XYZ file of C-alpha atoms in Angstrom:
434
model
C -29.115 -44.810 4.296
C -28.815 -41.043 4.420
C -31.942 -40.829 6.594
C -30.434 -43.367 9.028
C -27.183 -41.441 9.229
C -29.093 -38.244 10.007
C -31.006 -40.015 12.775
C -27.765 -41.396 14.229
C -26.087 -37.984 14.050
C -29.082 -36.325 15.703
C -29.113 -38.915 18.467
C -25.369 -38.444 19.043
C -25.862 -34.684 19.192
C -28.587 -35.108 21.823
C -26.298 -37.313 23.915
C -23.488 -34.753 23.623
C -25.832 -31.902 24.553
C -27.123 -33.862 27.540
C -23.583 -34.620 28.695
C -22.604 -30.972 28.364
C -25.657 -29.932 30.362
C -24.798 -32.423 33.083
C -21.208 -31.174 33.195
C -22.385 -27.583 33.360
C -24.792 -28.381 36.188
C -22.089 -30.256 38.025
C -19.582 -27.484 37.416
C -21.967 -24.801 38.694
C -22.208 -26.541 42.068
C -18.586 -25.558 42.739
C -17.756 -22.077 43.969
C -16.104 -20.166 41.128
C -14.586 -16.729 40.640
C -15.949 -14.112 38.242
C -13.924 -10.928 38.562
C -14.161 -9.698 42.153
C -17.089 -11.994 42.973
C -17.591 -15.613 43.902
C -20.347 -17.435 42.021
C -22.343 -20.529 42.884
C -24.955 -22.106 40.619
C -24.511 -19.181 38.254
C -25.312 -16.565 40.902
C -23.202 -14.167 42.951
C -22.127 -15.952 46.137
C -21.465 -14.293 49.501
C -21.169 -16.076 52.808
C -21.030 -15.834 56.563
C -18.366 -18.167 57.878
C -16.406 -19.234 60.907
C -13.226 -21.070 61.789
C -14.158 -24.612 62.750
C -10.674 -26.043 62.371
C -11.335 -29.063 64.606
C -14.299 -30.331 62.572
C -12.441 -33.418 61.314
C -11.473 -34.260 64.892
C -15.136 -34.388 65.875
C -15.857 -36.487 62.788
C -13.537 -39.342 63.758
C -15.044 -42.772 64.374
C -15.548 -44.118 67.891
C -14.471 -42.476 71.114
C -11.775 -40.461 69.331
C -14.468 -38.260 67.812
C -17.839 -36.818 68.733
C -20.139 -37.096 65.756
C -23.219 -36.247 67.782
C -21.672 -32.908 68.761
C -20.532 -32.329 65.173
C -24.050 -32.706 63.822
C -25.387 -30.472 66.589
C -22.839 -27.762 65.764
C -23.649 -27.948 62.049
C -27.374 -27.662 62.747
C -26.750 -24.530 64.806
C -24.657 -23.107 61.949
C -27.599 -23.685 59.613
C -29.900 -21.787 61.949
C -27.483 -18.847 62.144
C -26.791 -18.670 58.398
C -23.171 -19.807 58.721
C -22.413 -21.715 55.521
C -18.616 -21.533 55.175
C -16.285 -23.416 57.518
C -12.519 -23.024 57.523
C -11.173 -26.378 58.662
C -7.844 -28.064 59.307
C -7.216 -30.733 56.683
C -3.738 -31.836 57.766
C -1.984 -31.657 61.125
C 1.592 -32.859 61.593
C 2.993 -34.720 64.602
C 5.303 -32.542 66.690
C 7.422 -33.037 69.800
C 6.668 -29.471 70.909
C 4.511 -28.652 73.909
C 1.051 -27.185 73.322
C 0.413 -28.963 70.036
C -2.486 -31.046 68.793
C -2.582 -34.748 69.478
C -3.321 -36.930 67.585
C -2.359 -35.619 64.147
C -3.121 -36.459 60.531
C 0.509 -37.038 59.580
C 2.903 -38.938 61.827
C 6.581 -38.083 62.231
C 7.539 -40.998 59.966
C 5.306 -39.644 57.187
C 2.503 -42.196 57.640
C -1.132 -41.139 57.897
C -3.784 -41.347 60.595
C -6.660 -42.839 58.631
C -9.218 -42.227 61.372
C -8.621 -38.467 61.223
C -8.976 -38.543 57.444
C -12.225 -40.471 57.873
C -13.189 -37.666 60.265
C -12.684 -35.208 57.415
C -14.755 -37.484 55.165
C -17.582 -37.444 57.684
C -17.405 -33.676 58.166
C -17.630 -33.054 54.417
C -20.496 -35.514 54.004
C -22.503 -33.780 56.751
C -21.677 -30.322 55.418
C -22.863 -31.325 51.955
C -26.245 -32.373 53.390
C -26.629 -28.818 54.694
C -25.315 -27.012 51.609
C -22.166 -25.801 53.376
C -18.722 -25.160 51.904
C -15.296 -25.929 53.394
C -12.009 -24.081 53.075
C -9.383 -26.696 53.931
C -5.923 -25.574 55.022
C -3.118 -28.078 54.617
C -0.202 -26.689 56.635
C 0.508 -24.103 59.310
C 3.200 -21.496 59.933
C 2.507 -21.921 63.643
C 3.321 -24.890 65.814
C -0.089 -25.638 67.338
C -1.015 -28.122 64.590
C 2.584 -29.179 63.836
C 3.044 -27.283 60.621
C 6.151 -26.227 58.739
C 8.506 -26.646 61.681
C 7.802 -30.400 61.701
C 8.954 -30.722 58.079
C 12.095 -28.733 58.839
C 12.924 -30.872 61.853
C 12.431 -34.070 59.832
C 14.904 -33.082 57.130
C 17.345 -30.574 58.607
C 20.123 -31.067 61.141
C 19.579 -27.449 62.235
C 16.466 -28.080 64.338
C 13.865 -25.511 65.287
C 13.366 -25.349 69.033
C 10.030 -25.365 70.812
C 8.937 -21.699 71.011
C 7.106 -22.431 74.272
C 10.440 -22.964 76.047
C 12.913 -21.070 73.847
C 12.917 -17.966 71.638
C 9.607 -17.047 70.020
C 11.163 -14.423 67.743
C 13.708 -16.941 66.457
C 10.928 -19.441 65.784
C 9.004 -16.955 63.644
C 12.099 -16.264 61.544
C 13.361 -19.841 61.255
C 10.114 -21.380 60.027
C 10.601 -19.486 56.745
C 13.479 -21.875 55.990
C 10.744 -24.299 54.913
C 10.379 -22.617 51.510
C 14.036 -23.279 50.639
C 14.362 -26.787 52.075
C 13.755 -29.054 49.098
C 13.147 -32.275 51.037
C 10.593 -30.565 53.262
C 8.761 -29.132 50.266
C 8.679 -32.514 48.537
C 7.320 -34.223 51.654
C 4.590 -31.603 51.859
C 3.704 -32.115 48.188
C 3.355 -35.836 48.890
C 0.970 -35.034 51.735
C -0.985 -32.605 49.552
C -1.429 -35.270 46.906
C -2.519 -37.854 49.484
C -5.333 -35.619 50.704
C -6.406 -33.735 47.586
C -6.735 -36.944 45.544
C -8.513 -38.840 48.327
C -11.882 -40.522 47.806
C -14.425 -39.943 50.559
C -14.976 -43.261 52.337
C -18.533 -42.293 53.288
C -19.891 -40.841 50.041
C -17.565 -42.620 47.602
C -16.946 -39.249 45.967
C -13.386 -38.128 45.112
C -12.498 -34.927 46.917
C -11.767 -33.313 43.559
C -15.445 -33.782 42.641
C -16.939 -32.786 45.978
C -18.911 -29.503 45.884
C -18.764 -29.331 49.705
C -15.178 -28.077 49.249
C -14.843 -24.429 48.248
C -11.081 -24.023 48.409
C -7.819 -25.739 49.174
C -5.584 -23.490 51.216
C -1.795 -23.728 51.273
C -1.383 -23.044 54.971
C -2.632 -21.145 57.957
C -0.885 -17.765 57.909
C 2.173 -18.536 55.765
C 4.761 -15.782 56.184
C 8.039 -14.922 54.449
C 9.629 -14.706 57.895
C 10.011 -12.080 60.561
C 11.909 -8.788 60.701
C 14.626 -8.105 58.116
C 14.507 -11.038 55.717
C 16.816 -11.372 52.730
C 15.529 -10.796 49.230
C 16.296 -14.464 48.524
C 13.993 -15.550 51.358
C 11.201 -13.271 50.159
C 11.497 -14.532 46.585
C 11.458 -18.138 47.815
C 8.210 -17.461 49.677
C 6.533 -15.843 46.678
C 7.716 -18.624 44.386
C 6.469 -21.279 46.834
C 2.968 -19.793 46.845
C 2.780 -19.790 43.054
C 4.202 -23.282 42.529
C 2.343 -24.979 45.368
C -0.963 -23.464 44.280
C -0.243 -24.597 40.723
C 0.526 -28.107 41.957
C -2.830 -28.305 43.745
C -4.608 -27.109 40.599
C -2.879 -29.816 38.589
C -4.420 -32.397 40.942
C -7.831 -30.767 41.247
C -9.002 -28.263 38.611
C -12.498 -27.975 40.097
C -11.733 -26.143 43.310
C -10.353 -22.737 44.159
C -6.940 -22.285 45.768
C -6.110 -19.652 48.391
C -3.028 -18.827 50.425
C -4.259 -18.350 54.008
C -2.227 -15.144 54.326
C -2.815 -12.564 57.065
C -2.340 -9.827 54.499
C 0.027 -6.909 54.927
C 1.104 -7.630 58.515
C 1.830 -11.247 57.614
C 3.945 -10.024 54.682
C 6.705 -8.279 56.670
C 4.299 -5.326 56.943
C 4.918 -4.726 53.241
C 1.818 -4.644 51.051
C 3.948 -5.046 47.935
C 5.022 -8.516 49.099
C 1.381 -9.450 49.659
C 0.459 -8.188 46.195
C 3.314 -9.990 44.452
C 2.436 -13.255 46.174
C -1.186 -13.040 44.992
C -0.792 -11.757 41.434
C -0.292 -15.285 40.112
C -3.153 -16.856 38.168
C -2.847 -19.839 40.511
C -4.176 -17.757 43.408
C -7.930 -17.410 42.955
C -8.767 -14.929 45.691
C -7.232 -12.876 48.488
C -7.332 -13.586 52.200
C -6.390 -11.489 55.171
C -6.598 -11.852 58.951
C -7.004 -9.221 61.632
C -5.925 -9.457 65.276
C -6.605 -6.360 67.369
C -5.126 -7.712 70.617
C -2.143 -9.556 69.140
C -1.146 -6.498 67.128
C -1.439 -4.071 70.040
C -4.557 -2.215 68.874
C -6.428 -2.906 72.117
C -5.410 -3.170 75.763
C -7.626 -5.992 77.054
C -7.271 -4.700 80.610
C -8.304 -1.200 79.592
C -10.826 -1.746 76.823
C -12.897 1.356 77.392
C -10.094 3.809 76.642
C -8.405 1.803 73.849
C -11.418 0.415 72.012
C -11.746 3.317 69.589
C -8.115 2.843 68.545
C -8.927 -0.792 67.805
C -11.881 0.207 65.641
C -9.869 2.849 63.777
C -6.923 0.537 63.106
C -9.183 -2.310 62.021
C -11.163 -0.081 59.692
C -7.989 1.220 58.045
C -6.558 -2.312 57.699
C -9.745 -3.562 56.060
C -9.826 -0.685 53.595
C -6.167 -1.214 52.626
C -6.969 -4.757 51.550
C -10.174 -3.784 49.775
C -8.098 -1.450 47.582
C -5.700 -4.272 46.731
C -8.573 -6.608 45.872
C -10.075 -3.968 43.587
C -6.732 -3.410 41.870
C -6.026 -7.130 41.385
C -9.686 -7.763 40.469
C -9.964 -10.732 42.803
C -12.479 -11.518 45.564
C -11.508 -10.829 49.165
C -12.181 -12.848 52.328
C -11.418 -11.717 55.865
C -11.060 -15.279 57.084
C -9.837 -14.628 60.617
C -10.803 -11.927 63.046
C -11.245 -12.292 66.772
C -11.677 -10.232 69.885
C -11.386 -11.056 73.592
C -14.247 -11.049 76.042
C -14.488 -8.118 78.433
C -11.318 -7.886 80.531
C -9.917 -10.850 78.525
C -11.933 -13.277 80.613
C -11.912 -16.930 79.533
C -15.110 -17.749 81.401
C -17.872 -19.021 79.181
C -20.633 -16.730 80.456
C -18.568 -13.572 80.929
C -19.655 -10.387 79.073
C -18.784 -9.730 75.420
C -19.683 -6.041 75.243
C -16.695 -4.906 73.191
C -16.516 -8.048 71.090
C -20.094 -7.493 69.949
C -19.357 -3.894 68.947
C -16.230 -5.009 67.116
C -18.103 -7.744 65.215
C -20.772 -5.230 64.209
C -18.144 -2.894 62.772
C -16.385 -5.685 60.880
C -19.627 -7.032 59.420
C -20.683 -3.542 58.352
C -17.492 -3.315 56.273
C -18.124 -6.711 54.668
C -21.632 -5.555 53.782
C -20.369 -2.239 52.394
C -17.558 -3.264 50.046
C -18.322 -5.147 46.848
C -14.956 -6.939 46.827
C -15.849 -8.966 49.920
C -16.990 -12.503 49.207
C -17.388 -13.260 52.895
C -15.731 -13.500 56.284
C -14.882 -16.151 58.878
C -14.758 -15.082 62.508
C -12.296 -16.797 64.870
C -13.281 -18.980 66.395
C -16.241 -21.268 66.929
C -16.350 -22.750 70.440
C -19.931 -23.923 70.153
C -20.836 -26.566 72.700
C -17.226 -27.075 73.843
C -16.329 -26.526 77.498
C -12.865 -25.866 78.970
C -11.965 -28.645 81.391
C -9.352 -27.084 83.700
C -9.074 -24.146 86.067
C -6.135 -22.736 84.082
C -8.130 -23.052 80.807
C -5.290 -24.871 79.025
C -6.166 -27.657 76.604
C -4.875 -31.186 77.152
C -5.123 -34.162 74.760
C -8.571 -35.696 75.022
C -10.291 -32.458 76.100
C -13.217 -31.050 74.114
C -12.287 -28.376 71.586
C -13.439 -24.793 72.122
C -11.992 -23.163 69.000
C -8.867 -21.795 70.645
C -5.781 -23.783 69.572
C -3.630 -25.729 71.987
C -1.135 -22.931 72.617
C -3.797 -20.505 73.868
C -6.212 -20.533 76.820
C -9.545 -22.130 75.978
C -12.127 -19.359 75.805
C -9.739 -16.619 74.667
C -11.504 -15.911 71.363
C -14.222 -18.578 71.412
C -17.792 -17.832 70.397
C -19.929 -20.274 72.350
C -23.393 -21.620 71.580
C -24.890 -19.562 74.409
C -23.268 -16.231 73.482
C -26.749 -15.092 72.496
C -25.973 -11.445 71.675
C -23.047 -12.370 69.420
C -25.075 -15.068 67.677
C -27.831 -12.564 66.965
C -25.294 -10.177 65.388
C -24.019 -13.025 63.196
C -27.534 -13.991 62.139
C -28.457 -10.380 61.365
C -25.336 -10.092 59.189
C -26.421 -13.180 57.257
C -29.882 -11.722 56.709
C -28.415 -8.459 55.404
C -26.204 -10.346 52.946
C -29.013 -12.447 51.499
C -31.254 -9.382 51.191
C -28.651 -7.719 48.942
C -28.016 -10.718 46.685
C-alpha cells in the first residue's frame, strides 16, 4: 500500500513538473520586462520596428482588404529584420473630414467584425514569421476617430472638426475625455471586446497570443495643450494608471504601454511624463520625435537647418534615456519620421536628409542600453498615392501616412533602397550585440 502511494505521488509530481515546464515555455514566448531590458525566451530582446497601423485593414476578407499585399509586406519586413509592428487595433467612426473609413467601432457602439477579422489575420501571419505587435486602442488625434468620437457621443458640448475650425481648441478639448465618465466607460467596453477576443483564424484567445507584445492605451495621449489645470493633469495621470490596470486585469500575459510622445506630449513638462509612467501598471516607456512638426527643420531649407534637427533630436533622445534609467524601465522610440528632400511626396524623390537622420537615430538606439527598440514612421511599402494632390480617399491604398496628411509625407516605400539598407544594417548591428 505504501509502495503504491509512493508511485502515485511520484507520478503526480511528474505531471505537475511537466505542466510547470509547459507553462514556463509558454510564458517565455511572451515579451517580458527585466529591469531596463525586454526579454523573450529567456534572452535579452531588442528589435527593429515600424509603424504599420493599417495592417488590420489589409487583413480584411474580400475586396475590403488586400491579403496578398499584406503577406508581401510581411515577407519584406522579414528580409529587412523588422520584427515589431505598431498597429491600430481600434478605430472609431467619426463625422470629421480626413478620417479613416471604415472603422472598427461604429457611432452606435457596434463593431465591424470584418476589420476585427483583419486583425486576426494580421496576427496569424505575424506569428508565422516570429513578429510581435504593439496594438494601440485609441487616438488623441482625429484621423482614426479617437477620443473626440467618445466625447461627441456623450457630451452636449461637441468638439468641432479641426480641419474646418480651430486646431488649437481641438488639442485642448480632447483632454476632456479623461474626465467624462460615460466616454471612459464606453472605451473600457471596447477595450474588453478586443482584448478578450478569440482569433477566428487560429482559435487562440488574444490574451494567449505570443504575436502580441503590448497593448497600448492610445496613440499619443496628452493631458491637453497649453496651460491646463492641475485637475486636468491629475485626471490624465490617473487615467493612464487605471486604464493600464484594467487591461492587465483582462490579460496578465502581455505588456501595457501608454503611446506617449514623451516630454513634448506632456505639456513640455518631463515631470508629468515621469509621474504618468511611475505606476507598476506601465511596463515600459515610449516617446515620439517629430523634427518637422516641432520646428527643428525647415523642409524648404534643409541644408542650413539640418544640423539643428540633429542636435535637437539627440538632446531629446538623451533626456528620455535618463528618465528610463532612473525609472529602471525599458525605452522605445516608437515614432520618428522625416520628410523627403524638399518635403516632396513623390515616391522616387531623394531621401538624402532622411537617410542621415535615420542613421543618427539608429546610432543612439545602438548606443544606449535602455533602448529596447524603435519604430520608424511610417511604412508605405507597396502602397501608391492615387491622386495628384496626394490626399487619401476611402478605398485608396494605404501608404503609411494617415488620412489627414498627404500620402508620401513620411512614408518609407519598398523601393527606397538606401533607407532600407540603413534599416537592415541597424538590425544586423543589434543582433551582433545580443
